[in-house]
PDB file of C-alpha atoms in Angstrom:
ATOM      1  CA  MET A   8      26.312  83.965  86.880  1.00 76.00           C
ATOM      2  CA  GLN A   9      26.992  80.949  84.738  1.00 86.00           C
ATOM      3  CA  LEU A  10      24.278  78.507  83.726  1.00 85.00           C
ATOM      4  CA  GLU A  11      25.477  75.774  86.083  1.00 86.00           C
ATOM      5  CA  GLU A  12      25.187  78.095  89.098  1.00 88.00           C
ATOM      6  CA  LEU A  13      21.774  79.362  88.012  1.00 89.00           C
ATOM      7  CA  MET A  14      20.412  75.847  87.538  1.00 86.00           C
ATOM      8  CA  GLN A  15      21.825  74.708  90.864  1.00 88.00           C
ATOM      9  CA  THR A  16      20.093  77.611  92.611  1.00 88.00           C
ATOM     10  CA  LEU A  17      16.855  76.939  90.731  1.00 86.00           C
ATOM     11  CA  CYS A  18      16.905  73.295  91.778  1.00 84.00           C
ATOM     12  CA  GLU A  19      17.600  74.283  95.397  1.00 87.00           C
ATOM     13  CA  GLU A  20      14.679  76.729  95.298  1.00 85.00           C
ATOM     14  CA  LEU A  21      12.390  74.018  93.918  1.00 81.00           C
ATOM     15  CA  GLY A  22      13.708  71.396  96.319  1.00 79.00           C
ATOM     16  CA  VAL A  23      14.704  68.972  93.569  1.00 79.00           C
ATOM     17  CA  GLU A  24      17.940  67.256  92.630  1.00 80.00           C
ATOM     18  CA  ASN A  25      20.317  69.225  90.453  1.00 74.00           C
ATOM     19  CA  VAL A  26      19.895  68.591  86.730  1.00 81.00           C
ATOM     20  CA  GLU A  27      22.780  67.862  84.441  1.00 82.00           C
ATOM     21  CA  PRO A  28      23.033  68.846  80.792  1.00 86.00           C
ATOM     22  CA  ASN A  29      22.735  66.083  78.199  1.00 88.00           C
ATOM     23  CA  GLU A  30      25.645  65.113  75.941  1.00 88.00           C
ATOM     24  CA  SER A  31      24.937  68.185  73.769  1.00 88.00           C
ATOM     25  CA  GLY A  32      25.124  70.504  76.776  1.00 86.00           C
ATOM     26  CA  VAL A  33      21.362  71.143  76.831  1.00 91.00           C
ATOM     27  CA  ILE A  34      19.258  71.082  79.986  1.00 90.00           C
ATOM     28  CA  GLU A  35      15.666  69.993  79.475  1.00 90.00           C
ATOM     29  CA  ILE A  36      13.047  71.207  81.961  1.00 87.00           C
ATOM     30  CA  ALA A  37       9.453  69.983  81.996  1.00 86.00           C
ATOM     31  CA  VAL A  38       7.138  72.729  83.204  1.00 83.00           C
ATOM     32  CA  ASP A  39       4.123  70.461  82.864  1.00 83.00           C
ATOM     33  CA  GLU A  40       2.941  67.570  80.684  1.00 84.00           C
ATOM     34  CA  ASP A  41       3.057  69.650  77.493  1.00 83.00           C
ATOM     35  CA  VAL A  42       5.734  72.277  78.067  1.00 87.00           C
ATOM     36  CA  GLN A  43       9.423  71.439  77.812  1.00 91.00           C
ATOM     37  CA  ILE A  44      12.013  74.206  77.874  1.00 93.00           C
ATOM     38  CA  LEU A  45      15.537  73.686  76.579  1.00 93.00           C
ATOM     39  CA  ILE A  46      18.209  75.747  78.332  1.00 93.00           C
ATOM     40  CA  GLU A  47      21.767  75.908  77.124  1.00 93.00           C
ATOM     41  CA  SER A  48      24.889  77.981  77.310  1.00 90.00           C
ATOM     42  CA  ALA A  49      25.931  79.422  73.950  1.00 88.00           C
ATOM     43  CA  PRO A  50      29.525  80.586  74.438  1.00 82.00           C
ATOM     44  CA  GLU A  51      29.840  81.716  70.812  1.00 82.00           C
ATOM     45  CA  ALA A  52      27.043  84.212  71.444  1.00 83.00           C
ATOM     46  CA  ALA A  53      28.053  84.852  75.071  1.00 88.00           C
ATOM     47  CA  ALA A  54      24.513  83.936  76.055  1.00 91.00           C
ATOM     48  CA  ILE A  55      22.255  81.580  77.927  1.00 92.00           C
ATOM     49  CA  VAL A  56      19.458  80.471  75.610  1.00 94.00           C
ATOM     50  CA  PHE A  57      15.911  79.330  76.396  1.00 95.00           C
ATOM     51  CA  SER A  58      14.065  77.629  73.556  1.00 96.00           C
ATOM     52  CA  ALA A  59      10.823  75.699  73.149  1.00 96.00           C
ATOM     53  CA  SER A  60       8.536  74.393  70.467  1.00 95.00           C
ATOM     54  CA  ILE A  61       5.327  76.380  70.117  1.00 93.00           C
ATOM     55  CA  ALA A  62       3.477  74.274  67.536  1.00 89.00           C
ATOM     56  CA  PRO A  63       3.972  72.419  64.268  1.00 89.00           C
ATOM     57  CA  ILE A  64       3.949  74.671  61.224  1.00 86.00           C
ATOM     58  CA  ASP A  65       0.451  74.405  59.793  1.00 81.00           C
ATOM     59  CA  ALA A  66       0.361  75.190  56.069  1.00 79.00           C
ATOM     60  CA  SER A  67      -3.328  76.058  56.353  1.00 80.00           C
ATOM     61  CA  LEU A  68      -2.386  79.165  58.353  1.00 77.00           C
ATOM     62  CA  GLY A  69      -0.818  80.579  55.202  1.00 78.00           C
ATOM     63  CA  ALA A  70       1.472  83.554  54.827  1.00 82.00           C
ATOM     64  CA  ASP A  71      -0.546  85.552  57.347  1.00 79.00           C
ATOM     65  CA  ALA A  72       0.888  83.421  60.147  1.00 79.00           C
ATOM     66  CA  PHE A  73       4.423  84.422  59.240  1.00 84.00           C
ATOM     67  CA  ARG A  74       3.417  88.079  58.902  1.00 86.00           C
ATOM     68  CA  VAL A  75       1.823  88.048  62.373  1.00 86.00           C
ATOM     69  CA  LEU A  76       4.888  86.384  63.914  1.00 87.00           C
ATOM     70  CA  LEU A  77       7.249  88.895  62.314  1.00 89.00           C
ATOM     71  CA  GLU A  78       5.093  91.818  63.439  1.00 90.00           C
ATOM     72  CA  ALA A  79       5.001  90.390  66.978  1.00 90.00           C
ATOM     73  CA  ASN A  80       8.806  90.234  66.976  1.00 90.00           C
ATOM     74  CA  LEU A  81       8.888  93.896  66.010  1.00 90.00           C
ATOM     75  CA  ASN A  82       6.296  94.832  68.632  1.00 86.00           C
ATOM     76  CA  ILE A  83       8.069  93.354  71.649  1.00 83.00           C
ATOM     77  CA  GLU A  84       5.039  93.881  73.912  1.00 80.00           C
ATOM     78  CA  GLU A  85       3.583  90.671  72.457  1.00 85.00           C
ATOM     79  CA  THR A  86       6.780  88.695  72.962  1.00 91.00           C
ATOM     80  CA  ALA A  87       8.311  90.210  76.128  1.00 92.00           C
ATOM     81  CA  GLY A  88      11.771  90.194  74.585  1.00 91.00           C
ATOM     82  CA  THR A  89      11.596  86.665  73.226  1.00 94.00           C
ATOM     83  CA  ALA A  90      11.844  85.865  69.521  1.00 94.00           C
ATOM     84  CA  LEU A  91       9.332  83.896  67.487  1.00 94.00           C
ATOM     85  CA  SER A  92      10.930  81.837  64.755  1.00 92.00           C
ATOM     86  CA  ILE A  93      10.713  78.600  62.808  1.00 90.00           C
ATOM     87  CA  ASP A  94      12.750  75.440  62.971  1.00 93.00           C
ATOM     88  CA  ALA A  95      12.694  74.272  59.374  1.00 91.00           C
ATOM     89  CA  GLU A  96      14.290  70.921  60.228  1.00 94.00           C
ATOM     90  CA  GLU A  97      11.614  70.052  62.787  1.00 93.00           C
ATOM     91  CA  GLY A  98       8.813  71.886  60.964  1.00 91.00           C
ATOM     92  CA  GLU A  99       7.871  73.876  64.062  1.00 92.00           C
ATOM     93  CA  PHE A 100       7.278  77.400  65.241  1.00 92.00           C
ATOM     94  CA  VAL A 101       9.708  78.034  68.111  1.00 95.00           C
ATOM     95  CA  LEU A 102      10.235  80.586  70.840  1.00 96.00           C
ATOM     96  CA  VAL A 103      13.748  81.683  71.813  1.00 96.00           C
ATOM     97  CA  ARG A 104      15.173  83.995  74.479  1.00 96.00           C
ATOM     98  CA  MET A 105      18.845  84.911  74.845  1.00 94.00           C
ATOM     99  CA  LEU A 106      20.222  86.242  78.135  1.00 94.00           C
ATOM    100  CA  ARG A 107      23.673  87.680  78.761  1.00 91.00           C
ATOM    101  CA  PRO A 108      25.210  85.808  81.716  1.00 88.00           C
ATOM    102  CA  ASP A 109      27.726  88.505  82.663  1.00 87.00           C
ATOM    103  CA  ASP A 110      25.376  90.545  84.824  1.00 83.00           C
ATOM    104  CA  LEU A 111      22.630  87.958  85.251  1.00 91.00           C
ATOM    105  CA  THR A 112      21.434  87.337  88.793  1.00 93.00           C
ATOM    106  CA  PHE A 113      19.366  84.363  89.867  1.00 93.00           C
ATOM    107  CA  GLU A 114      16.409  86.678  90.492  1.00 94.00           C
ATOM    108  CA  THR A 115      16.563  87.960  86.908  1.00 93.00           C
ATOM    109  CA  PHE A 116      16.992  84.429  85.546  1.00 92.00           C
ATOM    110  CA  ASP A 117      13.967  83.292  87.563  1.00 92.00           C
ATOM    111  CA  VAL A 118      11.790  86.150  86.269  1.00 93.00           C
ATOM    112  CA  GLU A 119      12.962  85.614  82.682  1.00 94.00           C
ATOM    113  CA  LEU A 120      12.181  81.895  82.856  1.00 93.00           C
ATOM    114  CA  ALA A 121       8.685  82.532  84.236  1.00 92.00           C
ATOM    115  CA  THR A 122       8.047  85.173  81.578  1.00 94.00           C
ATOM    116  CA  PHE A 123       9.283  82.799  78.859  1.00 95.00           C
ATOM    117  CA  VAL A 124       6.762  80.171  80.000  1.00 94.00           C
ATOM    118  CA  THR A 125       3.947  82.758  79.970  1.00 93.00           C
ATOM    119  CA  VAL A 126       4.827  83.928  76.453  1.00 94.00           C
ATOM    120  CA  LEU A 127       5.136  80.319  75.253  1.00 95.00           C
ATOM    121  CA  ARG A 128       1.682  79.432  76.564  1.00 93.00           C
ATOM    122  CA  GLU A 129       0.124  82.532  74.998  1.00 91.00           C
ATOM    123  CA  TRP A 130       1.571  81.794  71.556  1.00 92.00           C
ATOM    124  CA  ARG A 131       0.657  78.105  71.799  1.00 91.00           C
ATOM    125  CA  GLN A 132      -2.931  79.164  72.432  1.00 89.00           C
ATOM    126  CA  ARG A 133      -2.944  81.646  69.564  1.00 87.00           C
ATOM    127  CA  LEU A 134      -1.426  79.200  67.088  1.00 83.00           C
ATOM    128  CA  GLY A 135      -3.636  76.371  68.345  1.00 76.00           C
ATOM    129  CA  ARG A 136      -6.761  78.460  67.873  1.00 69.00           C
ATOM    130  CA  GLY A 137      -5.586  79.662  64.473  1.00 64.00           C
ATOM    131  CA  ASP A 138      -6.541  83.232  65.394  1.00 62.00           C
ATOM    132  CA  LEU A 139      -3.277  84.879  64.460  1.00 64.00           C
ATOM    133  CA  GLY A 140      -5.145  87.827  63.037  1.00 55.00           C
ATOM    134  CA  GLN A 141      -6.489  88.594  66.519  1.00 51.00           C
ATOM    135  CA  GLU A 142      -4.788  90.447  69.297  1.00 51.00           C
ATOM    136  CA  ALA A 143      -3.506  88.432  72.215  1.00 47.00           C
ATOM    137  CA  GLU A 144      -6.235  87.460  74.717  1.00 49.00           C
ATOM    138  CA  THR A 145      -4.377  89.187  77.489  1.00 46.00           C
ATOM    139  CA  ASP A 146      -2.896  92.622  77.770  1.00 47.00           C
ATOM    140  CA  PRO A 147       0.725  92.915  76.678  1.00 44.00           C
ATOM    141  CA  ILE A 148       2.698  90.264  78.465  1.00 48.00           C
ATOM    142  CA  GLU A 149       4.213  91.521  81.668  1.00 51.00           C
ATOM    143  CA  GLN A 150       7.417  90.319  83.224  1.00 47.00           C
ATOM    144  CA  LYS A 151       6.527  87.743  85.851  1.00 48.00           C
ATOM    145  CA  ASP A 152       7.903  88.039  89.359  1.00 47.00           C
ATOM    146  CA  HIS A 153       7.612  84.384  90.302  1.00 46.00           C
ATOM    147  CA  ASN A 154       8.861  81.067  89.072  1.00 45.00           C
ATOM    148  CA  PRO A 155       6.454  78.588  87.509  1.00 47.00           C
ATOM    149  CA  ILE A 156       6.285  75.158  89.077  1.00 43.00           C
ATOM    150  CA  LEU A 157       8.895  73.208  87.191  1.00 48.00           C
ATOM    151  CA  ARG A 158       9.586  69.510  87.091  1.00 42.00           C
ATOM    152  CA  VAL A 159      13.265  68.886  86.416  1.00 41.00           C
TER     153      VAL A 159
END
């Protein structure tokens, strides 16, 4: 399914008006007051991309923060298939997930979006607490089987 169809179905499921991409082709979804997810189609990568800011890069975290993030990317149990990265322009840690639209169903999209929100919240907590040397508070992040309440 293409992004437009997936978003239309998501909006129908939530009982809200359909959202339109901005002039850059990005759809912004507010999960709650603090969590905004950007969703866009990336034809050059043949992918649908979720992205979100985790936290500003805090120099006091030091090199250990980057080591922990890289290790988490390698150990996908802590990221559930997402990628932790940095946005040097914005000075932020970011979370990104790429999905292939060719065989993507709405059900898979829904689960992936819910899982993305769960992973985002976990890493926001870890970075906010500055306890990157600690294991995640929860067991390895599981794929979610329900959609978070979204405000579009």
